[in-house]
mmCIF file with all atom_site columns, C-alpha atoms in Angstrom:
data_model
loop_
_atom_site.group_PDB
_atom_site.id
_atom_site.type_symbol
_atom_site.label_atom_id
_atom_site.label_alt_id
_atom_site.label_comp_id
_atom_site.label_asym_id
_atom_site.label_entity_id
_atom_site.label_seq_id
_atom_site.pdbx_PDB_ins_code
_atom_site.Cartn_x
_atom_site.Cartn_y
_atom_site.Cartn_z
_atom_site.occupancy
_atom_site.B_iso_or_equiv
_atom_site.pdbx_formal_charge
_atom_site.auth_seq_id
_atom_site.auth_comp_id
_atom_site.auth_asym_id
_atom_site.auth_atom_id
_atom_site.pdbx_PDB_model_num
ATOM 1   C CA . MET A 1 1   ? -0.043  -0.068 -0.104  1.00 48.00 ? 473 MET A CA 1
ATOM 2   C CA . ASP A 1 2   ? 2.930   2.377  0.741   1.00 48.00 ? 474 ASP A CA 1
ATOM 3   C CA . ASN A 1 3   ? 3.963   1.963  -3.097  1.00 50.00 ? 475 ASN A CA 1
ATOM 4   C CA . LEU A 1 4   ? 0.376   3.208  -4.177  1.00 48.00 ? 476 LEU A CA 1
ATOM 5   C CA . ASP A 1 5   ? 0.502   6.108  -1.854  1.00 50.00 ? 477 ASP A CA 1
ATOM 6   C CA . VAL A 1 6   ? 3.991   7.140  -3.169  1.00 48.00 ? 478 VAL A CA 1
ATOM 7   C CA . ASN A 1 7   ? 2.696   7.046  -6.770  1.00 55.00 ? 479 ASN A CA 1
ATOM 8   C CA . LEU A 1 8   ? -0.406  9.066  -5.996  1.00 55.00 ? 480 LEU A CA 1
ATOM 9   C CA . GLN A 1 9   ? 1.790   11.671 -4.278  1.00 60.00 ? 481 GLN A CA 1
ATOM 10  C CA . CYS A 1 10  ? 3.993   12.143 -7.461  1.00 64.00 ? 482 CYS A CA 1
ATOM 11  C CA . PHE A 1 11  ? 1.035   12.216 -9.731  1.00 67.00 ? 483 PHE A CA 1
ATOM 12  C CA . CYS A 1 12  ? 0.168   15.609 -11.013 1.00 77.00 ? 484 CYS A CA 1
ATOM 13  C CA . TRP A 1 13  ? -3.537  15.811 -12.266 1.00 76.00 ? 485 TRP A CA 1
ATOM 14  C CA . GLU A 1 14  ? -2.840  19.286 -14.065 1.00 80.00 ? 486 GLU A CA 1
ATOM 15  C CA . ALA A 1 15  ? -0.129  17.716 -16.267 1.00 80.00 ? 487 ALA A CA 1
ATOM 16  C CA . TRP A 1 16  ? -2.384  14.473 -16.930 1.00 78.00 ? 488 TRP A CA 1
ATOM 17  C CA . LEU A 1 17  ? -5.140  16.743 -17.942 1.00 78.00 ? 489 LEU A CA 1
ATOM 18  C CA . VAL A 1 18  ? -2.974  19.028 -20.286 1.00 78.00 ? 490 VAL A CA 1
ATOM 19  C CA . ASP A 1 19  ? -1.771  15.631 -21.876 1.00 78.00 ? 491 ASP A CA 1
ATOM 20  C CA . PHE A 1 20  ? -5.167  14.289 -22.205 1.00 78.00 ? 492 PHE A CA 1
ATOM 21  C CA . LYS A 1 21  ? -6.492  17.513 -24.103 1.00 73.00 ? 493 LYS A CA 1
ATOM 22  C CA . ALA A 1 22  ? -3.612  17.470 -26.279 1.00 71.00 ? 494 ALA A CA 1
ATOM 23  C CA . THR A 1 23  ? -4.235  13.810 -27.230 1.00 74.00 ? 495 THR A CA 1
ATOM 24  C CA . PHE A 1 24  ? -8.171  13.769 -27.628 1.00 71.00 ? 496 PHE A CA 1
ATOM 25  C CA . CYS A 1 25  ? -9.429  17.513 -28.051 1.00 63.00 ? 497 CYS A CA 1
ATOM 26  C CA . MET A 1 26  ? -7.811  18.454 -31.167 1.00 57.00 ? 498 MET A CA 1
ATOM 27  C CA . GLN A 1 27  ? -11.310 18.242 -32.887 1.00 60.00 ? 499 GLN A CA 1
ATOM 28  C CA . ASP A 1 28  ? -12.714 20.887 -30.255 1.00 67.00 ? 500 ASP A CA 1
ATOM 29  C CA . GLN A 1 29  ? -9.962  23.248 -30.951 1.00 74.00 ? 501 GLN A CA 1
ATOM 30  C CA . ALA A 1 30  ? -10.859 23.252 -34.644 1.00 75.00 ? 502 ALA A CA 1
ATOM 31  C CA . GLN A 1 31  ? -14.438 23.544 -33.956 1.00 79.00 ? 503 GLN A CA 1
ATOM 32  C CA . ASP A 1 32  ? -13.814 26.311 -31.460 1.00 83.00 ? 504 ASP A CA 1
ATOM 33  C CA . THR A 1 33  ? -11.568 28.282 -34.081 1.00 84.00 ? 505 THR A CA 1
ATOM 34  C CA . LEU A 1 34  ? -14.441 28.060 -36.591 1.00 84.00 ? 506 LEU A CA 1
ATOM 35  C CA . THR A 1 35  ? -16.884 29.238 -34.167 1.00 87.00 ? 507 THR A CA 1
ATOM 36  C CA . ARG A 1 36  ? -14.697 32.269 -33.296 1.00 89.00 ? 508 ARG A CA 1
ATOM 37  C CA . ILE A 1 37  ? -14.201 32.954 -37.021 1.00 89.00 ? 509 ILE A CA 1
ATOM 38  C CA . GLY A 1 38  ? -18.116 32.945 -37.345 1.00 88.00 ? 510 GLY A CA 1
ATOM 39  C CA . GLN A 1 39  ? -18.542 35.352 -34.689 1.00 91.00 ? 511 GLN A CA 1
ATOM 40  C CA . LEU A 1 40  ? -15.621 37.878 -35.850 1.00 91.00 ? 512 LEU A CA 1
ATOM 41  C CA . GLN A 1 41  ? -16.922 41.295 -36.707 1.00 91.00 ? 513 GLN A CA 1
ATOM 42  C CA . GLN A 1 42  ? -15.034 44.336 -37.993 1.00 91.00 ? 514 GLN A CA 1
ATOM 43  C CA . ARG A 1 43  ? -17.473 46.812 -36.694 1.00 87.00 ? 515 ARG A CA 1
ATOM 44  C CA . SER A 1 44  ? -15.444 50.000 -36.106 1.00 86.00 ? 516 SER A CA 1
ATOM 45  C CA . LYS A 1 45  ? -11.991 48.161 -36.311 1.00 85.00 ? 517 LYS A CA 1
ATOM 46  C CA . SER A 1 46  ? -9.922  49.287 -39.378 1.00 87.00 ? 518 SER A CA 1
ATOM 47  C CA . ILE A 1 47  ? -9.486  46.735 -42.187 1.00 85.00 ? 519 ILE A CA 1
ATOM 48  C CA . THR A 1 48  ? -6.141  46.198 -41.228 1.00 87.00 ? 520 THR A CA 1
ATOM 49  C CA . ASN A 1 49  ? -6.993  45.033 -37.750 1.00 89.00 ? 521 ASN A CA 1
ATOM 50  C CA . TYR A 1 50  ? -9.975  42.919 -38.845 1.00 89.00 ? 522 TYR A CA 1
ATOM 51  C CA . CYS A 1 51  ? -7.706  41.171 -41.443 1.00 88.00 ? 523 CYS A CA 1
ATOM 52  C CA . MET A 1 52  ? -5.024  40.392 -39.029 1.00 89.00 ? 524 MET A CA 1
ATOM 53  C CA . ALA A 1 53  ? -7.591  39.056 -36.359 1.00 91.00 ? 525 ALA A CA 1
ATOM 54  C CA . PHE A 1 54  ? -9.243  37.010 -39.154 1.00 90.00 ? 526 PHE A CA 1
ATOM 55  C CA . PHE A 1 55  ? -6.108  35.499 -40.687 1.00 88.00 ? 527 PHE A CA 1
ATOM 56  C CA . GLU A 1 56  ? -4.524  34.979 -37.300 1.00 90.00 ? 528 GLU A CA 1
ATOM 57  C CA . LEU A 1 57  ? -7.599  32.684 -36.446 1.00 88.00 ? 529 LEU A CA 1
ATOM 58  C CA . LYS A 1 58  ? -7.403  31.257 -39.992 1.00 85.00 ? 530 LYS A CA 1
ATOM 59  C CA . GLY A 1 59  ? -3.856  30.269 -39.315 1.00 85.00 ? 531 GLY A CA 1
ATOM 60  C CA . LYS A 1 60  ? -4.998  27.945 -36.434 1.00 82.00 ? 532 LYS A CA 1
ATOM 61  C CA . LEU A 1 61  ? -7.091  25.732 -38.731 1.00 78.00 ? 533 LEU A CA 1
ATOM 62  C CA . GLY A 1 62  ? -6.060  22.723 -40.438 1.00 71.00 ? 534 GLY A CA 1
ATOM 63  C CA . ARG A 1 63  ? -5.336  22.795 -44.029 1.00 69.00 ? 535 ARG A CA 1
ATOM 64  C CA . ALA A 1 64  ? -8.672  21.113 -45.056 1.00 62.00 ? 536 ALA A CA 1
ATOM 65  C CA . ASP A 1 65  ? -10.740 23.859 -43.126 1.00 66.00 ? 537 ASP A CA 1
ATOM 66  C CA . MET A 1 66  ? -8.736  26.854 -44.531 1.00 65.00 ? 538 MET A CA 1
ATOM 67  C CA . GLU A 1 67  ? -10.247 26.779 -47.818 1.00 63.00 ? 539 GLU A CA 1
ATOM 68  C CA . GLY A 1 68  ? -13.479 26.873 -49.268 1.00 68.00 ? 540 GLY A CA 1
ATOM 69  C CA . GLU A 1 69  ? -16.912 28.857 -49.257 1.00 77.00 ? 541 GLU A CA 1
ATOM 70  C CA . TYR A 1 70  ? -17.364 28.888 -45.417 1.00 81.00 ? 542 TYR A CA 1
ATOM 71  C CA . ILE A 1 71  ? -14.156 31.010 -44.869 1.00 82.00 ? 543 ILE A CA 1
ATOM 72  C CA . LYS A 1 72  ? -14.676 33.258 -47.825 1.00 79.00 ? 544 LYS A CA 1
ATOM 73  C CA . ASP A 1 73  ? -18.340 33.789 -46.737 1.00 85.00 ? 545 ASP A CA 1
ATOM 74  C CA . ARG A 1 74  ? -17.384 34.546 -42.964 1.00 87.00 ? 546 ARG A CA 1
ATOM 75  C CA . PHE A 1 75  ? -14.658 37.130 -44.255 1.00 86.00 ? 547 PHE A CA 1
ATOM 76  C CA . TRP A 1 76  ? -17.339 38.771 -46.223 1.00 83.00 ? 548 TRP A CA 1
ATOM 77  C CA . LYS A 1 77  ? -20.118 38.700 -43.580 1.00 88.00 ? 549 LYS A CA 1
ATOM 78  C CA . GLY A 1 78  ? -17.808 39.922 -40.585 1.00 90.00 ? 550 GLY A CA 1
ATOM 79  C CA . MET A 1 79  ? -16.967 43.164 -42.528 1.00 89.00 ? 551 MET A CA 1
ATOM 80  C CA . ASN A 1 80  ? -18.596 46.522 -41.892 1.00 88.00 ? 552 ASN A CA 1
ATOM 81  C CA . MET A 1 81  ? -20.518 48.166 -44.787 1.00 87.00 ? 553 MET A CA 1
ATOM 82  C CA . ALA A 1 82  ? -17.642 50.387 -46.122 1.00 84.00 ? 554 ALA A CA 1
ATOM 83  C CA . ALA A 1 83  ? -15.390 47.358 -46.594 1.00 83.00 ? 555 ALA A CA 1
ATOM 84  C CA . MET A 1 84  ? -18.226 45.421 -48.183 1.00 82.00 ? 556 MET A CA 1
ATOM 85  C CA . GLU A 1 85  ? -18.950 48.228 -50.587 1.00 83.00 ? 557 GLU A CA 1
ATOM 86  C CA . ALA A 1 86  ? -15.301 48.359 -51.813 1.00 80.00 ? 558 ALA A CA 1
ATOM 87  C CA . LEU A 1 87  ? -15.453 44.695 -52.612 1.00 80.00 ? 559 LEU A CA 1
ATOM 88  C CA . VAL A 1 88  ? -18.901 44.780 -54.408 1.00 77.00 ? 560 VAL A CA 1
ATOM 89  C CA . ASN A 1 89  ? -17.391 45.185 -58.083 1.00 77.00 ? 561 ASN A CA 1
ATOM 90  C CA . THR A 1 90  ? -14.327 43.127 -57.589 1.00 81.00 ? 562 THR A CA 1
ATOM 91  C CA . ASP A 1 91  ? -13.760 39.600 -58.721 1.00 78.00 ? 563 ASP A CA 1
ATOM 92  C CA . TYR A 1 92  ? -12.015 37.843 -55.712 1.00 77.00 ? 564 TYR A CA 1
ATOM 93  C CA . GLN A 1 93  ? -11.932 34.116 -55.331 1.00 77.00 ? 565 GLN A CA 1
ATOM 94  C CA . THR A 1 94  ? -10.576 33.609 -51.730 1.00 77.00 ? 566 THR A CA 1
ATOM 95  C CA . ALA A 1 95  ? -10.304 35.622 -48.645 1.00 79.00 ? 567 ALA A CA 1
ATOM 96  C CA . GLU A 1 96  ? -6.758  36.259 -49.147 1.00 83.00 ? 568 GLU A CA 1
ATOM 97  C CA . GLU A 1 97  ? -7.432  38.042 -52.479 1.00 86.00 ? 569 GLU A CA 1
ATOM 98  C CA . ALA A 1 98  ? -10.322 40.122 -50.710 1.00 84.00 ? 570 ALA A CA 1
ATOM 99  C CA . ARG A 1 99  ? -7.709  41.083 -48.008 1.00 85.00 ? 571 ARG A CA 1
ATOM 100 C CA . ASN A 1 100 ? -5.125  42.163 -50.733 1.00 86.00 ? 572 ASN A CA 1
ATOM 101 C CA . ILE A 1 101 ? -7.888  44.305 -52.364 1.00 84.00 ? 573 ILE A CA 1
ATOM 102 C CA . LEU A 1 102 ? -8.810  45.990 -49.365 1.00 83.00 ? 574 LEU A CA 1
ATOM 103 C CA . LEU A 1 103 ? -5.476  46.550 -47.989 1.00 83.00 ? 575 LEU A CA 1
ATOM 104 C CA . HIS A 1 104 ? -4.486  48.092 -51.218 1.00 81.00 ? 576 HIS A CA 1
ATOM 105 C CA . ARG A 1 105 ? -7.405  50.448 -51.091 1.00 75.00 ? 577 ARG A CA 1
ATOM 106 C CA . GLU A 1 106 ? -6.933  51.380 -47.349 1.00 65.00 ? 578 GLU A CA 1
#
């Protein structure tokens, strides 16, 4: 029994929890990042600040989640009206192209 007591005294629950989350919670991290992207709004931030925040979150996604219509759509929907109007007559295919157009005009 003394051997078990020594092992329990040396056991660190915080370290175990960190290891457990790193092993089994990667899907939650990706979903959390997609949720945060979905909630991101430019409001009164400059387009530079909005783009930095958006692409910082986008960089946390896996390669499969980084592309596609959802990301492009969320980039568009998070912008304020002035930024949207700047993109109305442009032909961009990705959020990166939209960012480059906006930053060039700012």
